[in-house]
Amino acid sequence: MSTRDLYVNAGRESGTGQGTDGGGALAWTVPATGAARFSWEAMFVGQKDGSGRERLLNLYQKGKDKQWDGAKRIAWDLEVDPLDPLGTPDEAMSIYGTRYWDRMNAAERGELRKHYTSWQFSQFLHGEQGAMVCAARIVESVPDLDAKFYSATQTMDEARHAEIYSRFLHEKIGMLYPINDNLQALLGDTLRDSRWDMPYLGMQVLIEGLALAAFGMIRDTTDKPLPKQILAYVMQDEARHVAFGRMALRDYYKQLTDAELREREEFVIDGCYLMRDRLRGVEVLTNFGIPLKEAEEYSERSEYLQLFRQLLFSRIVPCVKDIGLWGKRLQQAYVDMGVFDMGNSNLDQLMAQDEEIAEKLDAERFAAEEHERVAEVSEAIAAGAADA
Ligand SMILES: [Fe+2]
Ligand SMILES: [Fe+2]
């Protein structure tokens, strides 16, 4: 089946008219801005010049060492029930307890779960493609050669992530959602800006920060092994991406004027409100015949979603503070959103944990396989002894 056939709402008129729908086109074009920069000042891994660039080259080395293949590392033969891909409890559904929910039978509730997972993982997929394009843009536009080297490894990481989410949606869910209009708008703003730090800020800090928090919440709550593997392994890569964004921006923002910093803070504030209020999967509910206004109300009221919305900022707030965007207006915005205290959480610790979880999962899977192999061998030996 072609991807077009798997898309929900294919052919529907979208808000921006430039999405995957809007006349059914499965393409989107953003004109390029900014300069392609070359540097003749070549560094190599291991070369010491006493500057902070060694850290960047070490990250590049790590990026090379930690490449992996999604086709091999993930156990794609694990089965997934498309009507309950993540094991989501009833109470976590946004319309749980409403008359719409009460009216649904088990099959319809399964269908709703399928749509929600499809919507969520489709946004992950589209976000990963955005990350791939932004990482490639950074290769082109960032002034230093060592930063280009590192970003090239990240471009490959993001390609792997997009490939994996795409495969999950095609093979295991059988349904895709177009990119959310607001996610697309934020991505467009990020790409259209000619200042070289904006793809880092919009993509690495905001969109990826949000995605990382969402991945983490699902990774830590789902009891389904396939999505758990996918999320744990993708998150292992993201720890490097966040480290890179922090390193590059922290140094650069020290050189900016107050006015320039305030501009970036405004961008962060707008982006955060937009992601909090406009990325909730309301389009899933309207597909089930629930009027838009009601759908928005349910998403707003759902206790689970409120908690989810706050946790979504657990990676962004400490990162923004760390890179030096911590002016009064931004602080006030985070107080209003109820996420100000997250600025104190330890990002390094969270990242180290992400790596550990992925490695532990590998170790467990390896031990289980080894156990099976040993059992097979002793069976074969026993069978051989019985024959003799
Ligand atoms: Fe990614
Ligand atoms: Fe990433």
Short mmCIF file of C-alpha atoms and ligand atoms in Angstrom, two decimals:
data_model
loop_
_atom_site.label_atom_id
_atom_site.label_comp_id
_atom_site.label_asym_id
_atom_site.label_seq_id
_atom_site.Cartn_x
_atom_site.Cartn_y
_atom_site.Cartn_z
CA MET A 1 0.00 0.00 0.00
CA SER A 2 1.37 3.44 -0.85
CA THR A 3 1.99 6.04 1.86
CA ARG A 4 -0.77 8.19 0.37
CA ASP A 5 -3.31 5.45 1.08
CA LEU A 6 -2.22 5.27 4.72
CA TYR A 7 -2.69 9.00 5.37
CA VAL A 8 -5.69 10.09 7.36
CA ASN A 9 -7.40 13.19 5.90
CA ALA A 10 -5.56 12.88 2.57
CA GLY A 11 -6.94 15.49 0.20
CA ARG A 12 -8.49 17.55 3.01
CA GLU A 13 -7.90 21.32 2.86
CA SER A 14 -5.42 22.17 5.61
CA GLY A 15 -5.09 25.43 7.54
CA THR A 16 -1.84 26.46 5.93
CA GLY A 17 -2.60 24.92 2.57
CA GLN A 18 0.99 23.77 2.33
CA GLY A 19 0.96 20.55 4.29
CA THR A 20 0.96 16.98 3.22
CA ASP A 21 -2.71 17.49 2.46
CA GLY A 22 -3.77 20.78 0.81
CA GLY A 23 -4.76 19.21 -2.48
CA GLY A 24 -3.23 15.87 -1.53
CA ALA A 25 0.39 16.78 -2.33
CA LEU A 26 2.88 14.73 -0.31
CA ALA A 27 5.56 17.42 -0.48
CA TRP A 28 6.44 20.78 1.06
CA THR A 29 8.98 23.32 -0.19
CA VAL A 30 10.69 25.96 1.95
CA PRO A 31 12.96 28.32 -0.02
CA ALA A 32 16.53 28.34 1.33
CA THR A 33 17.96 31.41 3.04
CA GLY A 34 21.36 32.16 4.51
CA ALA A 35 24.86 31.40 3.36
CA ALA A 36 26.81 28.21 2.73
CA ARG A 37 30.06 28.65 4.65
CA PHE A 38 33.41 26.99 4.12
CA SER A 39 36.28 26.97 6.56
CA TRP A 40 39.87 26.30 5.56
CA GLU A 41 40.95 26.04 9.17
CA ALA A 42 40.91 22.26 9.52
CA MET A 43 41.07 20.51 12.88
CA PHE A 44 41.15 16.78 13.48
CA VAL A 45 40.18 14.58 16.37
CA GLY A 46 43.03 14.39 18.87
CA GLN A 47 44.60 17.71 17.82
CA LYS A 48 45.00 19.93 20.88
CA ASP A 49 44.80 23.68 20.58
CA GLY A 50 43.66 24.45 24.12
CA SER A 51 40.28 25.77 23.01
CA GLY A 52 36.80 24.42 23.63
CA ARG A 53 36.81 22.90 20.18
CA GLU A 54 38.26 19.68 21.54
CA ARG A 55 34.96 19.03 23.26
CA LEU A 56 33.19 19.35 19.96
CA LEU A 57 35.59 16.98 18.24
CA ASN A 58 35.15 14.48 21.06
CA LEU A 59 31.43 14.65 20.49
CA TYR A 60 32.04 14.04 16.80
CA GLN A 61 34.10 10.97 17.69
CA LYS A 62 31.28 9.73 19.88
CA GLY A 63 28.82 10.37 17.07
CA LYS A 64 30.90 8.11 14.82
CA ASP A 65 31.40 5.41 17.45
CA LYS A 66 27.73 5.18 18.34
CA GLN A 67 26.22 4.69 14.89
CA TRP A 68 23.77 1.80 14.69
CA ASP A 69 21.34 0.25 12.23
CA GLY A 70 17.64 0.42 13.01
CA ALA A 71 16.97 -2.53 10.74
CA LYS A 72 19.19 -4.75 12.94
CA ARG A 73 19.10 -3.35 16.46
CA ILE A 74 15.31 -3.25 16.73
CA ALA A 75 13.36 -6.51 16.99
CA TRP A 76 10.89 -5.78 14.21
CA ASP A 77 9.34 -9.24 14.48
CA LEU A 78 7.73 -8.27 17.81
CA GLU A 79 4.00 -7.97 17.31
CA VAL A 80 2.06 -4.77 17.96
CA ASP A 81 -1.70 -4.56 18.39
CA PRO A 82 -2.65 -1.51 16.29
CA LEU A 83 -5.75 -1.03 18.44
CA ASP A 84 -3.59 -0.72 21.57
CA PRO A 85 -0.03 -0.08 20.44
CA LEU A 86 1.23 1.44 23.70
CA GLY A 87 -1.01 -0.16 26.33
CA THR A 88 -2.62 3.21 27.08
CA PRO A 89 -4.97 3.03 30.10
CA ASP A 90 -8.54 4.33 29.61
CA GLU A 91 -8.04 7.20 32.06
CA ALA A 92 -5.23 8.57 29.94
CA MET A 93 -7.54 9.10 26.95
CA SER A 94 -8.51 12.77 26.63
CA ILE A 95 -12.23 12.08 26.26
CA TYR A 96 -12.37 9.48 29.05
CA GLY A 97 -15.45 10.09 31.20
CA THR A 98 -17.26 12.19 28.57
CA ARG A 99 -20.49 11.21 26.82
CA TYR A 100 -18.51 10.48 23.66
CA TRP A 101 -16.39 7.93 25.48
CA ASP A 102 -19.38 6.36 27.21
CA ARG A 103 -21.14 5.94 23.88
CA MET A 104 -18.19 4.09 22.28
CA ASN A 105 -17.91 0.31 22.20
CA ALA A 106 -14.63 -1.54 22.64
CA ALA A 107 -13.90 -1.59 18.90
CA GLU A 108 -14.41 2.16 18.59
CA ARG A 109 -12.20 2.81 21.59
CA GLY A 110 -9.51 0.68 19.98
CA GLU A 111 -9.88 2.70 16.80
CA LEU A 112 -9.44 5.92 18.81
CA ARG A 113 -6.24 4.57 20.41
CA LYS A 114 -4.95 3.67 16.98
CA HIS A 115 -5.60 7.19 15.70
CA TYR A 116 -3.93 8.81 18.73
CA THR A 117 -0.80 6.69 18.44
CA SER A 118 -0.72 7.29 14.72
CA TRP A 119 -1.06 11.03 15.26
CA GLN A 120 1.66 11.11 17.92
CA PHE A 121 4.20 8.95 16.13
CA SER A 122 3.47 10.74 12.84
CA GLN A 123 4.43 14.01 14.52
CA PHE A 124 7.60 12.25 15.75
CA LEU A 125 8.28 11.14 12.18
CA HIS A 126 7.72 14.61 10.71
CA GLY A 127 9.75 16.17 13.51
CA GLU A 128 12.64 13.78 12.82
CA GLN A 129 12.58 14.68 9.15
CA GLY A 130 12.66 18.33 10.22
CA ALA A 131 15.62 17.52 12.48
CA MET A 132 17.42 15.83 9.58
CA VAL A 133 16.89 18.85 7.32
CA CYS A 134 17.97 21.26 10.08
CA ALA A 135 21.09 19.21 10.88
CA ALA A 136 21.97 19.29 7.17
CA ARG A 137 21.33 23.04 7.14
CA ILE A 138 23.73 23.41 10.08
CA VAL A 139 26.40 21.46 8.16
CA GLU A 140 26.02 24.08 5.47
CA SER A 141 25.75 27.27 7.49
CA VAL A 142 27.77 26.85 10.71
CA PRO A 143 31.13 28.66 10.47
CA ASP A 144 33.45 26.03 12.06
CA LEU A 145 34.55 22.90 10.27
CA ASP A 146 34.49 20.78 13.43
CA ALA A 147 30.85 21.74 14.02
CA LYS A 148 30.13 20.71 10.41
CA PHE A 149 31.78 17.32 11.06
CA TYR A 150 29.66 16.74 14.12
CA SER A 151 26.41 17.86 12.42
CA ALA A 152 27.06 15.45 9.58
CA THR A 153 26.86 12.56 12.08
CA GLN A 154 23.68 14.03 13.50
CA THR A 155 22.15 14.24 10.02
CA MET A 156 22.65 10.47 9.76
CA ASP A 157 21.19 9.93 13.25
CA GLU A 158 18.06 11.85 12.30
CA ALA A 159 17.72 9.89 9.05
CA ARG A 160 17.79 6.70 11.11
CA HIS A 161 15.12 8.08 13.46
CA ALA A 162 12.83 9.12 10.60
CA GLU A 163 13.31 5.71 8.98
CA ILE A 164 12.41 3.88 12.19
CA TYR A 165 9.27 5.90 12.95
CA SER A 166 8.18 5.55 9.33
CA ARG A 167 8.60 1.78 9.49
CA PHE A 168 6.71 1.56 12.78
CA LEU A 169 3.79 3.53 11.33
CA HIS A 170 3.69 1.63 8.04
CA GLU A 171 4.20 -1.90 9.37
CA LYS A 172 2.74 -1.83 12.85
CA ILE A 173 0.03 0.84 12.92
CA GLY A 174 -0.99 1.05 9.26
CA MET A 175 -1.98 4.69 9.45
CA LEU A 176 -0.26 8.07 9.18
CA TYR A 177 -1.30 11.60 10.08
CA PRO A 178 -0.15 14.73 8.21
CA ILE A 179 2.13 17.14 10.03
CA ASN A 180 0.25 19.31 12.51
CA ASP A 181 -0.21 22.85 11.09
CA ASN A 182 1.45 24.49 14.08
CA LEU A 183 4.43 22.18 14.13
CA GLN A 184 4.82 22.94 10.45
CA ALA A 185 4.61 26.69 11.07
CA LEU A 186 7.32 26.51 13.75
CA LEU A 187 9.51 24.39 11.52
CA GLY A 188 8.99 26.86 8.67
CA ASP A 189 9.95 29.83 10.87
CA THR A 190 13.06 27.98 11.98
CA LEU A 191 14.13 27.16 8.43
CA ARG A 192 13.32 30.54 6.90
CA ASP A 193 15.50 32.44 9.38
CA SER A 194 18.90 33.25 7.90
CA ARG A 195 20.72 33.58 11.27
CA TRP A 196 22.78 30.44 11.68
CA ASP A 197 21.87 29.86 15.30
CA MET A 198 18.13 29.66 14.62
CA PRO A 199 18.00 26.05 13.40
CA TYR A 200 19.74 25.11 16.67
CA LEU A 201 17.36 27.10 18.77
CA GLY A 202 14.14 26.22 16.99
CA MET A 203 14.96 22.64 16.22
CA GLN A 204 17.50 21.36 18.73
CA VAL A 205 16.29 23.23 21.76
CA LEU A 206 12.55 23.66 21.24
CA ILE A 207 11.19 20.96 18.93
CA GLU A 208 13.70 18.28 19.95
CA GLY A 209 13.43 19.24 23.59
CA LEU A 210 9.69 18.73 23.40
CA ALA A 211 10.04 15.50 21.45
CA LEU A 212 12.58 14.15 23.91
CA ALA A 213 10.25 14.72 26.84
CA ALA A 214 7.39 13.02 24.97
CA PHE A 215 9.62 10.06 24.02
CA GLY A 216 10.72 9.72 27.64
CA MET A 217 7.19 9.69 29.00
CA ILE A 218 6.12 6.94 26.62
CA ARG A 219 9.36 4.98 27.08
CA ASP A 220 8.90 4.98 30.85
CA THR A 221 5.18 4.14 30.88
CA THR A 222 4.56 1.70 28.01
CA ASP A 223 4.69 -2.02 28.68
CA LYS A 224 4.95 -2.86 24.98
CA PRO A 225 8.48 -3.99 24.05
CA LEU A 226 8.73 -2.70 20.46
CA PRO A 227 7.84 0.96 21.05
CA LYS A 228 9.99 0.84 24.20
CA GLN A 229 13.04 -0.29 22.22
CA ILE A 230 12.47 2.35 19.54
CA LEU A 231 12.16 5.19 22.02
CA ALA A 232 15.07 4.11 24.23
CA TYR A 233 17.47 3.80 21.30
CA VAL A 234 16.40 7.04 19.65
CA MET A 235 16.82 8.84 22.98
CA GLN A 236 20.35 7.53 23.32
CA ASP A 237 21.28 9.50 20.18
CA GLU A 238 19.39 12.58 21.25
CA ALA A 239 21.59 12.97 24.32
CA ARG A 240 24.46 13.86 21.95
CA HIS A 241 22.29 16.25 19.97
CA VAL A 242 21.29 18.20 23.04
CA ALA A 243 24.91 18.33 24.24
CA PHE A 244 25.92 19.81 20.88
CA GLY A 245 23.17 22.44 20.84
CA ARG A 246 24.08 23.53 24.36
CA MET A 247 27.78 23.73 23.63
CA ALA A 248 27.37 25.76 20.44
CA LEU A 249 24.73 28.16 21.71
CA ARG A 250 26.22 28.77 25.15
CA ASP A 251 29.43 30.03 23.57
CA TYR A 252 27.71 32.05 20.87
CA TYR A 253 25.12 33.71 23.11
CA LYS A 254 27.86 35.06 25.36
CA GLN A 255 28.86 37.32 22.46
CA LEU A 256 25.39 38.68 21.65
CA THR A 257 23.99 42.04 22.73
CA ASP A 258 21.05 42.27 25.12
CA ALA A 259 18.75 43.23 22.25
CA GLU A 260 19.82 40.19 20.24
CA LEU A 261 19.29 37.93 23.23
CA ARG A 262 15.82 39.37 23.85
CA GLU A 263 14.85 38.59 20.23
CA ARG A 264 15.79 34.97 20.76
CA GLU A 265 13.89 34.86 24.01
CA GLU A 266 10.75 36.14 22.29
CA PHE A 267 11.11 33.34 19.75
CA VAL A 268 11.40 30.81 22.58
CA ILE A 269 8.36 32.22 24.41
CA ASP A 270 6.15 32.12 21.30
CA GLY A 271 7.37 28.65 20.40
CA CYS A 272 6.69 27.29 23.88
CA TYR A 273 3.13 28.66 24.05
CA LEU A 274 2.43 27.35 20.58
CA MET A 275 3.67 23.86 21.39
CA ARG A 276 1.81 23.78 24.67
CA ASP A 277 -1.53 25.00 23.36
CA ARG A 278 -1.61 23.84 19.77
CA LEU A 279 0.02 20.41 19.72
CA ARG A 280 -2.56 18.26 21.40
CA GLY A 281 -3.98 15.97 18.77
CA VAL A 282 -7.31 17.80 18.64
CA GLU A 283 -7.47 16.77 14.97
CA VAL A 284 -7.89 13.16 16.12
CA LEU A 285 -11.03 14.01 18.06
CA THR A 286 -12.56 16.02 15.20
CA ASN A 287 -12.00 12.98 13.00
CA PHE A 288 -14.28 11.13 15.39
CA GLY A 289 -17.03 13.68 14.83
CA ILE A 290 -16.43 15.71 17.99
CA PRO A 291 -16.89 19.45 17.29
CA LEU A 292 -13.62 21.43 17.44
CA LYS A 293 -14.61 23.59 20.40
CA GLU A 294 -15.55 20.58 22.50
CA ALA A 295 -12.43 18.71 21.41
CA GLU A 296 -10.30 21.63 22.59
CA GLU A 297 -12.12 21.76 25.88
CA TYR A 298 -11.61 18.05 26.56
CA SER A 299 -7.90 18.31 25.78
CA GLU A 300 -7.68 21.33 28.06
CA ARG A 301 -9.54 19.66 30.91
CA SER A 302 -8.02 16.19 30.82
CA GLU A 303 -5.96 15.79 33.98
CA TYR A 304 -3.59 13.43 32.28
CA LEU A 305 -2.97 15.84 29.41
CA GLN A 306 -2.39 18.71 31.83
CA LEU A 307 0.34 16.74 33.53
CA PHE A 308 1.70 15.69 30.15
CA ARG A 309 1.82 19.32 28.97
CA GLN A 310 3.86 20.36 31.99
CA LEU A 311 6.26 17.46 31.72
CA LEU A 312 6.77 18.32 28.07
CA PHE A 313 8.93 21.21 29.22
CA SER A 314 11.22 19.17 31.45
CA ARG A 315 13.99 19.20 28.83
CA ILE A 316 13.46 22.65 27.34
CA VAL A 317 13.48 24.84 30.46
CA PRO A 318 16.84 23.72 31.93
CA CYS A 319 18.39 23.89 28.44
CA VAL A 320 17.19 27.42 27.73
CA LYS A 321 18.52 28.54 31.11
CA ASP A 322 21.82 26.79 30.51
CA ILE A 323 22.51 28.52 27.18
CA GLY A 324 21.94 31.93 28.74
CA LEU A 325 18.43 32.83 27.62
CA TRP A 326 16.99 33.61 31.03
CA GLY A 327 15.66 37.17 30.85
CA LYS A 328 12.76 38.50 32.90
CA ARG A 329 10.06 37.98 30.26
CA LEU A 330 11.09 34.41 29.63
CA GLN A 331 11.18 33.64 33.34
CA GLN A 332 7.71 35.17 33.71
CA ALA A 333 6.37 33.06 30.83
CA TYR A 334 7.63 29.89 32.53
CA VAL A 335 6.09 30.98 35.83
CA ASP A 336 2.75 31.42 33.98
CA MET A 337 3.06 27.96 32.46
CA GLY A 338 3.88 26.48 35.86
CA VAL A 339 7.21 25.08 34.68
CA PHE A 340 9.68 27.62 36.08
CA ASP A 341 11.14 25.20 38.65
CA MET A 342 12.15 22.80 35.90
CA GLY A 343 15.00 25.23 35.22
CA ASN A 344 16.74 23.65 38.19
CA SER A 345 16.68 20.07 36.94
CA ASN A 346 19.98 18.50 36.02
CA LEU A 347 20.14 18.05 32.26
CA ASP A 348 23.42 16.11 32.35
CA GLN A 349 21.91 13.62 34.72
CA LEU A 350 18.82 13.16 32.55
CA MET A 351 21.02 12.58 29.49
CA ALA A 352 23.26 10.10 31.30
CA GLN A 353 20.13 8.26 32.38
CA ASP A 354 18.88 8.08 28.76
CA GLU A 355 22.13 6.43 27.73
CA GLU A 356 22.02 4.01 30.62
CA ILE A 357 18.45 2.93 29.90
CA ALA A 358 19.31 2.11 26.28
CA GLU A 359 22.42 0.17 27.29
CA LYS A 360 20.55 -1.72 29.97
CA LEU A 361 17.87 -2.68 27.48
CA ASP A 362 20.56 -4.01 25.13
CA ALA A 363 22.16 -5.97 27.96
CA GLU A 364 18.84 -7.54 28.98
CA ARG A 365 17.99 -8.50 25.43
CA PHE A 366 21.44 -9.91 24.91
CA ALA A 367 21.24 -11.94 28.13
CA ALA A 368 17.83 -13.34 27.11
CA GLU A 369 19.14 -14.35 23.69
CA GLU A 370 22.21 -15.92 25.26
CA HIS A 371 19.98 -17.84 27.66
CA GLU A 372 17.92 -19.15 24.75
CA ARG A 373 21.02 -20.12 22.82
CA VAL A 374 22.45 -22.03 25.78
CA ALA A 375 19.12 -23.81 26.27
CA GLU A 376 19.08 -24.83 22.59
CA VAL A 377 22.62 -26.15 22.77
CA SER A 378 21.96 -28.22 25.90
CA GLU A 379 18.79 -29.57 24.30
CA ALA A 380 20.76 -30.59 21.24
CA ILE A 381 23.39 -32.24 23.43
CA ALA A 382 20.70 -34.07 25.40
CA ALA A 383 19.06 -35.23 22.18
CA GLY A 384 22.45 -36.38 20.89
CA ALA A 385 23.12 -38.32 24.12
CA ALA A 386 19.70 -40.01 23.93
CA ASP A 387 20.43 -41.13 20.36
CA ALA A 388 23.76 -42.65 21.33
FE FE B 1 16.09 12.53 16.22
FE FE B 2 18.00 14.85 17.33
#
